[in-house]
Amino acid sequence: MIKAIRGFKDILPSETAIWQKVEGVCRKLFHSYGFSEIRLPLLEETALFVRSIGEETDIVSKEMYSFPDRKGLGLTLRPEGTASVVRAFIEHKMYARSQYKKLYYLGPMFRYERPQAGRSRQFHQIGAEVFGLAAPSIDAELLVLLHDLMVELGLSNTTFYLNSVGCQECRPVFKKVLLEYLDKKKGDLCFDCQQRLVKNPLRVLDCKNEACQSILQLSPSIVEYLCSACQKHYAEVKSLLSFYQLPFHQNDRLVRGLDYYTRTAFEIIHEGLGAQNAIVGGGRYDNLVESFGGPATPAVGFAIGMERVVLALQNQNIALDNQQRIFFVVLGDEAKRKVLPLVRHLRKKGFFIEMSYQGRSLKAQLKEANRFEAQYALILGEEELAADKIILKDMNRSIQEYVTMDKVEEILEGKMASFIKNEK
RNA sequence: GUGGGUGUAGCUCAGUUUGGAUAGAGCUCUGGAUUGUGGCUCCAGUGGCCGAGGGUUCAAGUCCCUCCACUCACCCCA
């Protein structure tokens, strides 16, 4: 039997409602914050990711789905979205039409990792990016948007973590100081951290190993080494968040895994998701556009891990919108002929209506109606046909009444209206 | 890439310790009890390459080997 390949999952009908809810809430909120959707290719030239994410990162060095196409061009299934948005921003000269640009995207990403809770090889992100704004107020606005999003989704137990990772001026200084400090304790660091020391010393900061953590207790902190411009930016972001009364934690060990980040870095953690508990990650990347040959353009953005948000919502048993359902019970071919146009008409009017397709017994069809969770069943058999009436049965209250054909729509509309009223 | 746990019906799981005859239960599904009135109850039925391959044995779901998948953690990240 052929099965889906490792780390690639079907999202089944029983789950899609919650996915649609997440997508819908995001889209609505993004639009009200002035973002427009951009749809991007899943395949890009490998060089795009190597140059943006960083050659030494795990993503690029061992997690990308890369292959040559039929003419030998190196292609890669996108492992993240920001690089493509930047590419498109430059390619279509979006900087020319306005001072700044707000874009969002959503779709699958691919990383060749070992699957575990909250991590698969194909996963989905919803991301947002703002180009052309250096002001700290946009950093803060993104965090406020995300906070609103959590509220709108009904997602609780989230924590916002904030840090500044400095810029090209001050980060190298901090890196040097940190390296000097860690080098002295090199022997006590875990094996992985000794590797990191060479490849990416900043990543030692968020190591989970206890020995490393205790060494880090006394290590220099990035916030002490920020240049005055970065310091000012960070202070203003925090001040605005306080003004918005948005709760957040400063975490000077928060480091982003992609090389392009500058200044503001943030993460949203959801407790109870297991080891992969970051549902949102993002930050500023002021040099990326320029490094790809575009005009110097500050930028800031984030990406939401959809699987993780969906998991968190499923754990919370989030209520989804209920819909009134109607089931049409039909007995005999003649009745069926009569019913088909009516069903079609009612569907056109927007009713959620199903019928029995297989000419089964009345009992079996009512069971179907049950399974369909119909609030109402319409029954048309030979007796009703002769009397030119239809039975309207209230499935919850087990009562039924006779209705003439031409009144069905009107009566159902009344029932639906009172249902919607009661829901509210 | 490394380590732990788990693979038996559509789903949830017994059975594997100590090898033994047609491999079980609950739920679901189909039909009936009730000729045209659902949910509850009762009865019956459908549904298994026991993850795959190899080995030991008179005999393997059960023991041994190899592989695969799922899962959790490391790692990494959203």
XYZ file of C-alpha atoms (C1' of nucleotides) in Angstrom:
502
model
C 0.000 0.000 0.000
C 1.279 3.436 -0.907
C 1.276 5.809 2.018
C 2.041 9.485 2.380
C 5.786 9.977 2.698
C 7.454 10.521 6.036
C 6.749 13.868 7.616
C 4.017 14.719 5.084
C 0.499 14.576 6.433
C -3.009 14.699 5.089
C -5.143 17.303 6.770
C -8.378 15.384 7.100
C -11.961 16.663 6.732
C -12.401 16.443 10.502
C -9.599 18.981 10.953
C -10.103 21.387 8.082
C -12.743 23.458 9.854
C -10.221 24.547 12.455
C -7.610 25.281 9.778
C -10.117 27.420 7.939
C -10.894 29.258 11.126
C -7.217 30.045 11.730
C -6.761 31.185 8.140
C -9.926 33.230 8.213
C -9.093 35.037 11.441
C -5.573 35.796 10.198
C -6.761 37.114 6.861
C -9.379 39.335 8.445
C -6.974 40.770 10.971
C -4.157 41.260 8.462
C -6.467 43.186 6.163
C -7.611 45.472 8.925
C -3.960 46.184 9.737
C -3.336 47.099 6.100
C -1.670 43.960 4.774
C -2.211 42.534 1.291
C -1.716 38.935 0.362
C 1.139 37.826 -1.854
C 1.223 34.337 -3.351
C 4.667 32.938 -3.887
C 6.165 29.947 -5.672
C 7.061 26.864 -3.681
C 10.285 26.448 -5.612
C 13.090 28.967 -5.691
C 16.694 28.972 -6.738
C 18.736 27.370 -3.986
C 21.009 30.407 -3.793
C 18.140 32.548 -2.495
C 17.937 30.580 0.736
C 21.642 29.966 1.121
C 22.358 33.683 0.969
C 19.463 34.858 3.166
C 19.144 32.213 5.845
C 22.884 31.631 6.075
C 25.154 28.891 4.855
C 26.086 27.701 8.323
C 22.531 27.380 9.640
C 21.045 23.917 10.111
C 18.221 24.774 7.732
C 20.576 25.363 4.844
C 23.294 22.886 5.709
C 21.162 19.829 6.295
C 17.407 20.420 6.084
C 16.623 21.651 2.590
C 14.915 19.704 -0.160
C 17.302 20.669 -2.940
C 17.670 19.125 -6.359
C 18.737 20.064 -9.880
C 15.985 20.555 -12.451
C 16.177 19.003 -15.924
C 18.616 21.647 -17.085
C 20.772 21.384 -13.996
C 19.579 24.522 -12.212
C 19.770 24.161 -8.430
C 16.265 24.425 -6.983
C 14.941 24.177 -3.429
C 11.494 23.665 -1.956
C 11.133 26.743 0.212
C 12.019 26.138 3.887
C 10.529 29.508 4.902
C 8.738 32.453 3.355
C 10.668 35.628 4.069
C 13.376 35.039 1.457
C 10.768 34.703 -1.304
C 8.902 37.810 -0.199
C 12.142 39.774 -0.258
C 12.963 38.402 -3.692
C 9.530 39.363 -4.998
C 9.698 42.786 -3.341
C 12.896 43.566 -5.215
C 11.981 41.800 -8.453
C 8.745 43.772 -8.824
C 10.281 47.004 -7.544
C 7.609 47.386 -4.906
C 9.761 49.992 -3.166
C 9.040 52.360 -6.048
C 5.301 52.751 -5.641
C 5.035 53.664 -2.003
C 7.093 54.448 1.042
C 6.306 51.202 2.742
C 4.651 47.902 1.921
C 2.790 45.432 4.119
C 2.507 41.893 2.775
C 1.290 38.569 4.069
C 1.498 35.034 2.727
C 0.495 31.571 3.756
C 1.305 28.094 2.589
C 3.449 25.017 2.971
C 7.155 25.032 3.833
C 9.561 22.116 3.652
C 12.384 21.069 5.920
C 13.969 17.649 6.074
C 13.828 17.129 9.846
C 12.995 14.199 12.083
C 9.243 14.465 12.694
C 7.954 14.870 16.246
C 5.123 16.606 18.067
C 4.547 19.945 16.331
C 7.155 19.302 13.675
C 6.757 17.736 10.263
C 8.654 17.925 6.989
C 5.908 19.753 5.226
C 4.408 22.343 7.509
C 2.446 25.536 7.045
C 3.223 29.089 7.938
C 1.301 32.324 7.815
C 3.754 35.164 7.645
C 3.625 38.929 7.483
C 6.353 41.338 6.408
C 6.626 45.125 6.448
C 9.154 46.814 4.170
C 10.387 50.384 4.354
C 9.693 51.268 7.957
C 12.547 51.657 10.433
C 10.408 53.118 13.190
C 10.012 51.058 16.371
C 6.271 51.735 16.245
C 5.871 49.172 13.455
C 7.704 46.534 15.520
C 5.258 47.226 18.314
C 2.307 47.195 15.945
C 3.167 43.705 14.744
C 3.247 42.476 18.320
C -0.086 44.120 19.009
C -1.503 42.487 15.894
C -0.273 39.130 17.151
C -1.784 39.751 20.544
C -5.128 40.586 18.931
C -4.788 37.443 16.873
C -4.361 35.259 19.966
C -7.435 36.839 21.512
C -9.470 36.484 18.332
C -8.514 32.822 18.010
C -9.292 32.224 21.659
C -5.792 30.911 22.256
C -4.702 31.224 25.865
C -1.498 30.269 27.693
C 0.700 32.181 25.303
C 3.784 34.097 26.358
C 5.528 36.803 24.349
C 9.322 36.908 24.531
C 11.251 39.902 23.296
C 14.894 40.696 22.708
C 17.188 42.808 20.602
C 19.969 41.083 18.728
C 21.724 44.303 17.723
C 22.930 45.371 14.330
C 26.009 45.075 12.134
C 27.694 47.661 14.362
C 27.194 46.227 17.814
C 26.544 42.524 17.365
C 30.116 41.717 16.293
C 31.362 43.468 19.436
C 29.091 41.388 21.641
C 29.963 38.241 19.738
C 33.637 38.826 20.473
C 33.063 39.431 24.188
C 30.809 36.398 24.472
C 33.305 34.245 22.640
C 36.092 35.344 24.965
C 33.966 34.506 28.005
C 32.832 31.123 26.697
C 36.267 30.163 25.458
C 37.515 30.198 29.033
C 34.804 27.712 30.078
C 35.032 25.726 26.888
C 35.743 22.428 28.659
C 32.497 22.598 30.662
C 30.221 23.253 27.693
C 28.223 20.406 26.136
C 29.442 18.809 22.927
C 26.922 20.688 20.789
C 27.912 24.032 22.283
C 31.566 23.409 21.579
C 30.533 23.056 17.942
C 28.414 26.188 18.158
C 31.376 28.111 19.509
C 32.964 27.778 16.092
C 29.871 27.993 13.876
C 27.486 30.353 15.631
C 28.445 31.379 19.183
C 25.149 33.228 19.774
C 23.299 29.930 19.678
C 25.048 28.818 22.841
C 22.759 31.308 24.586
C 19.598 29.250 24.139
C 21.134 25.828 24.795
C 18.928 23.680 27.064
C 21.830 21.831 28.677
C 22.022 22.525 32.425
C 25.786 22.811 32.536
C 25.716 25.355 29.732
C 22.877 27.271 31.367
C 24.799 27.648 34.621
C 27.822 28.925 32.729
C 25.542 31.399 30.980
C 24.272 32.770 34.302
C 27.286 35.028 34.455
C 27.835 35.523 30.755
C 27.697 38.981 29.224
C 24.235 40.014 27.994
C 23.583 41.402 24.535
C 21.506 44.251 25.889
C 24.596 45.666 27.611
C 26.436 45.817 24.320
C 23.805 47.358 22.048
C 24.933 50.507 20.269
C 23.060 53.678 21.167
C 20.812 53.507 18.088
C 19.832 49.886 18.813
C 19.372 50.686 22.475
C 17.059 53.556 21.630
C 15.072 51.410 19.208
C 14.669 48.591 21.723
C 13.654 50.988 24.503
C 11.017 52.577 22.283
C 9.537 49.217 21.301
C 9.245 48.249 24.960
C 7.802 51.609 25.896
C 5.125 51.282 23.206
C 4.233 47.771 24.326
C 3.752 49.077 27.843
C 1.610 51.846 26.430
C -0.505 49.190 24.681
C -0.528 47.293 27.994
C 0.707 44.223 26.196
C 2.379 41.780 28.582
C 5.770 40.453 27.425
C 8.959 39.008 28.846
C 12.392 40.279 28.036
C 14.714 37.425 27.258
C 18.275 38.400 26.455
C 19.027 34.787 25.545
C 16.489 34.771 22.731
C 18.378 34.225 19.495
C 16.883 33.678 16.103
C 18.082 30.756 14.057
C 18.276 32.614 10.795
C 21.224 34.873 10.132
C 19.367 37.825 8.667
C 17.754 39.155 11.846
C 18.743 42.501 13.333
C 17.528 44.434 16.371
C 14.058 43.305 17.448
C 13.602 39.556 17.821
C 10.533 37.928 19.304
C 8.831 34.638 19.855
C 5.460 33.476 21.133
C 5.458 30.299 23.169
C 2.406 28.187 23.889
C 2.710 26.114 27.041
C 1.528 22.546 26.689
C 2.655 21.897 23.141
C 5.643 19.754 24.067
C 9.172 20.462 22.981
C 8.202 22.379 19.846
C 6.316 25.118 21.604
C 7.102 28.231 19.553
C 3.976 29.169 17.615
C 5.288 32.454 16.254
C 8.785 33.706 15.561
C 9.902 36.928 14.011
C 11.950 40.059 14.089
C 13.615 42.821 12.180
C 15.914 42.293 9.215
C 17.149 45.689 8.127
C 19.942 44.548 5.788
C 18.386 41.712 3.860
C 16.794 43.686 1.012
C 19.994 45.562 0.342
C 22.072 42.411 0.471
C 19.977 41.052 -2.392
C 20.627 44.087 -4.518
C 17.557 46.135 -3.632
C 17.657 49.637 -2.193
C 18.534 49.875 1.493
C 15.163 48.998 3.045
C 14.455 48.278 6.680
C 12.053 45.395 7.243
C 10.328 43.469 9.997
C 8.102 40.420 9.996
C 7.022 37.198 11.593
C 5.835 33.705 10.762
C 3.122 31.703 12.494
C 3.401 27.926 12.658
C -0.068 26.811 11.636
C 0.186 23.172 12.745
C 1.206 24.306 16.212
C -1.604 26.842 16.463
C -4.085 24.205 15.302
C -2.700 21.715 17.829
C -2.989 24.235 20.623
C -6.573 25.053 19.642
C -7.463 21.370 19.430
C -6.085 20.862 22.946
C -8.327 23.676 24.078
C -11.430 22.262 22.385
C -12.214 25.520 20.688
C -15.874 25.749 19.704
C -16.506 26.116 16.008
C -19.476 27.870 14.491
C -22.522 25.683 14.435
C -24.592 25.385 11.328
C -28.248 24.459 10.969
C -28.527 21.238 9.019
C -31.504 19.815 7.178
C -31.923 16.258 5.903
C -34.377 15.273 3.211
C -35.946 11.822 3.600
C -37.433 10.527 0.367
C -39.444 7.347 -0.206
C -39.964 6.129 -3.747
C -38.866 7.300 -7.179
C -41.792 9.585 -7.789
C -41.164 11.458 -4.554
C -37.520 11.745 -5.432
C -38.289 13.414 -8.775
C -40.421 15.898 -6.965
C -37.764 16.612 -4.332
C -34.692 17.105 -6.496
C -35.635 20.594 -7.782
C -36.691 21.661 -4.285
C -33.373 20.542 -2.769
C -31.516 22.368 -5.490
C -33.531 25.491 -4.873
C -33.030 25.391 -1.100
C -29.288 24.890 -1.564
C -29.164 27.895 -3.841
C -30.808 29.825 -1.027
C -27.912 28.803 1.214
C -29.449 26.036 3.296
C -27.120 23.263 4.387
C -29.171 20.354 3.162
C -28.437 16.704 2.454
C -30.649 13.895 1.213
C -30.592 10.162 1.004
C -29.205 8.982 -2.311
C -29.829 5.262 -2.034
C -33.565 4.710 -1.642
C -33.275 3.136 1.793
C -35.997 2.489 4.346
C -37.525 5.338 6.319
C -35.800 4.128 9.428
C -32.425 3.968 7.747
C -32.857 7.443 6.309
C -33.761 8.905 9.683
C -30.642 7.286 11.065
C -28.711 9.019 8.323
C -30.341 12.272 9.367
C -29.162 11.620 12.901
C -25.638 10.991 11.805
C -25.769 14.150 9.737
C -26.757 15.932 12.948
C -29.742 17.448 11.233
C -31.902 19.758 13.301
C -34.759 19.213 10.880
C -35.790 16.393 8.610
C -38.126 16.832 5.665
C -40.020 13.672 4.799
C -41.741 12.976 1.514
C -43.312 9.556 0.986
C -46.212 8.238 -1.051
C -48.848 9.358 1.450
C -47.502 12.902 1.555
C -47.145 12.922 -2.186
C -50.832 12.085 -2.547
C -51.796 14.826 -0.097
C -49.355 17.305 -1.669
C -47.689 17.910 1.704
C -44.319 17.390 3.310
C -43.542 16.404 6.883
C -41.240 18.780 8.701
C -39.766 16.968 11.658
C -37.857 18.669 14.467
C -35.204 16.075 15.239
C -34.270 17.403 18.659
C -37.780 17.746 19.979
C -39.237 14.753 18.143
C -42.255 16.631 16.889
C -43.489 16.949 13.355
C -45.968 18.930 11.324
C -47.392 18.877 7.816
C -46.356 21.639 5.487
C -47.422 22.382 1.930
C -44.690 22.304 -0.691
C -44.807 25.996 -1.483
C -44.472 26.986 2.181
C -41.383 24.900 2.936
C -38.846 27.588 2.154
C -40.671 30.260 4.114
C -41.036 28.094 7.207
C -37.435 26.938 7.124
C -36.268 30.525 6.849
C -38.234 31.309 9.987
C -36.675 28.373 11.847
C -33.191 29.375 10.778
C -33.688 32.986 11.789
C -34.756 32.026 15.298
C -31.829 29.591 15.496
C -29.341 32.325 14.663
C -31.017 34.586 17.203
C -30.695 31.946 19.932
C -27.031 31.381 19.069
C -26.321 35.013 19.721
C 21.803 12.312 12.373
C 21.278 9.962 17.906
C 18.219 7.649 21.720
C 13.453 5.724 24.166
C 8.406 3.837 23.354
C 4.825 1.555 19.993
C 3.047 -1.387 15.476
C -3.184 -6.936 16.108
C -10.418 -5.001 12.419
C -12.201 1.758 9.887
C -11.186 3.592 15.421
C -9.634 2.371 20.810
C -7.312 -1.764 22.632
C -6.906 -7.277 24.947
C -3.968 -11.595 23.611
C 2.961 -11.770 23.333
C 5.527 -12.902 29.928
C 5.343 -19.291 29.717
C 4.862 -20.816 21.296
C -0.305 -24.979 20.538
C -6.291 -25.995 17.169
C -11.203 -21.578 13.297
C -7.164 -14.403 16.611
C -10.990 -11.549 20.572
C -13.759 -7.198 22.843
C -15.923 -2.327 22.711
C -17.157 1.539 19.287
C -18.473 2.280 14.042
C -21.015 0.246 9.763
C -25.269 -3.095 7.552
C -29.774 -5.712 8.591
C -33.570 -7.286 12.037
C -36.764 -7.106 16.655
C -40.656 -2.417 15.067
C -43.838 -3.297 6.559
C -43.795 4.514 7.113
C -40.569 7.391 12.105
C -34.233 8.364 14.298
C -31.415 8.649 19.263
C -32.110 3.911 24.111
C -32.176 -1.570 24.393
C -31.584 -6.550 22.465
C -30.158 -10.067 18.338
C -27.383 -11.151 13.971
C -23.913 -9.945 10.190
C -19.728 -7.295 7.477
C -14.814 -6.246 8.544
C -7.650 -9.015 10.017
C -1.334 -10.681 4.710
C -1.365 -9.793 13.792
C 3.879 -3.425 10.054
C 7.312 -6.102 6.082
C 10.995 -9.800 5.015
C 13.902 -13.764 6.715
C 15.122 -17.497 10.545
C 14.239 -21.296 14.699
C 10.329 -25.104 15.480
C 6.154 -30.662 14.384
C 3.780 -25.753 15.353
C 5.017 -18.436 15.557
C 0.490 -12.759 16.699
C 3.814 -14.924 20.663
C 10.987 -16.595 20.247
C 15.538 -14.633 17.177
C 17.600 -11.330 13.162
C 17.056 -7.373 9.549
C 14.245 -3.540 7.644
C 10.112 -0.063 7.636
C 6.535 3.080 9.760
C 4.381 5.789 13.742
C 5.478 8.399 18.223
C 8.232 11.160 21.961
C 12.829 13.414 23.222
C 17.821 15.300 21.718
C 19.041 18.561 17.803
C 16.701 22.489 15.127
C 12.785 25.783 14.584
C 7.420 28.157 13.248
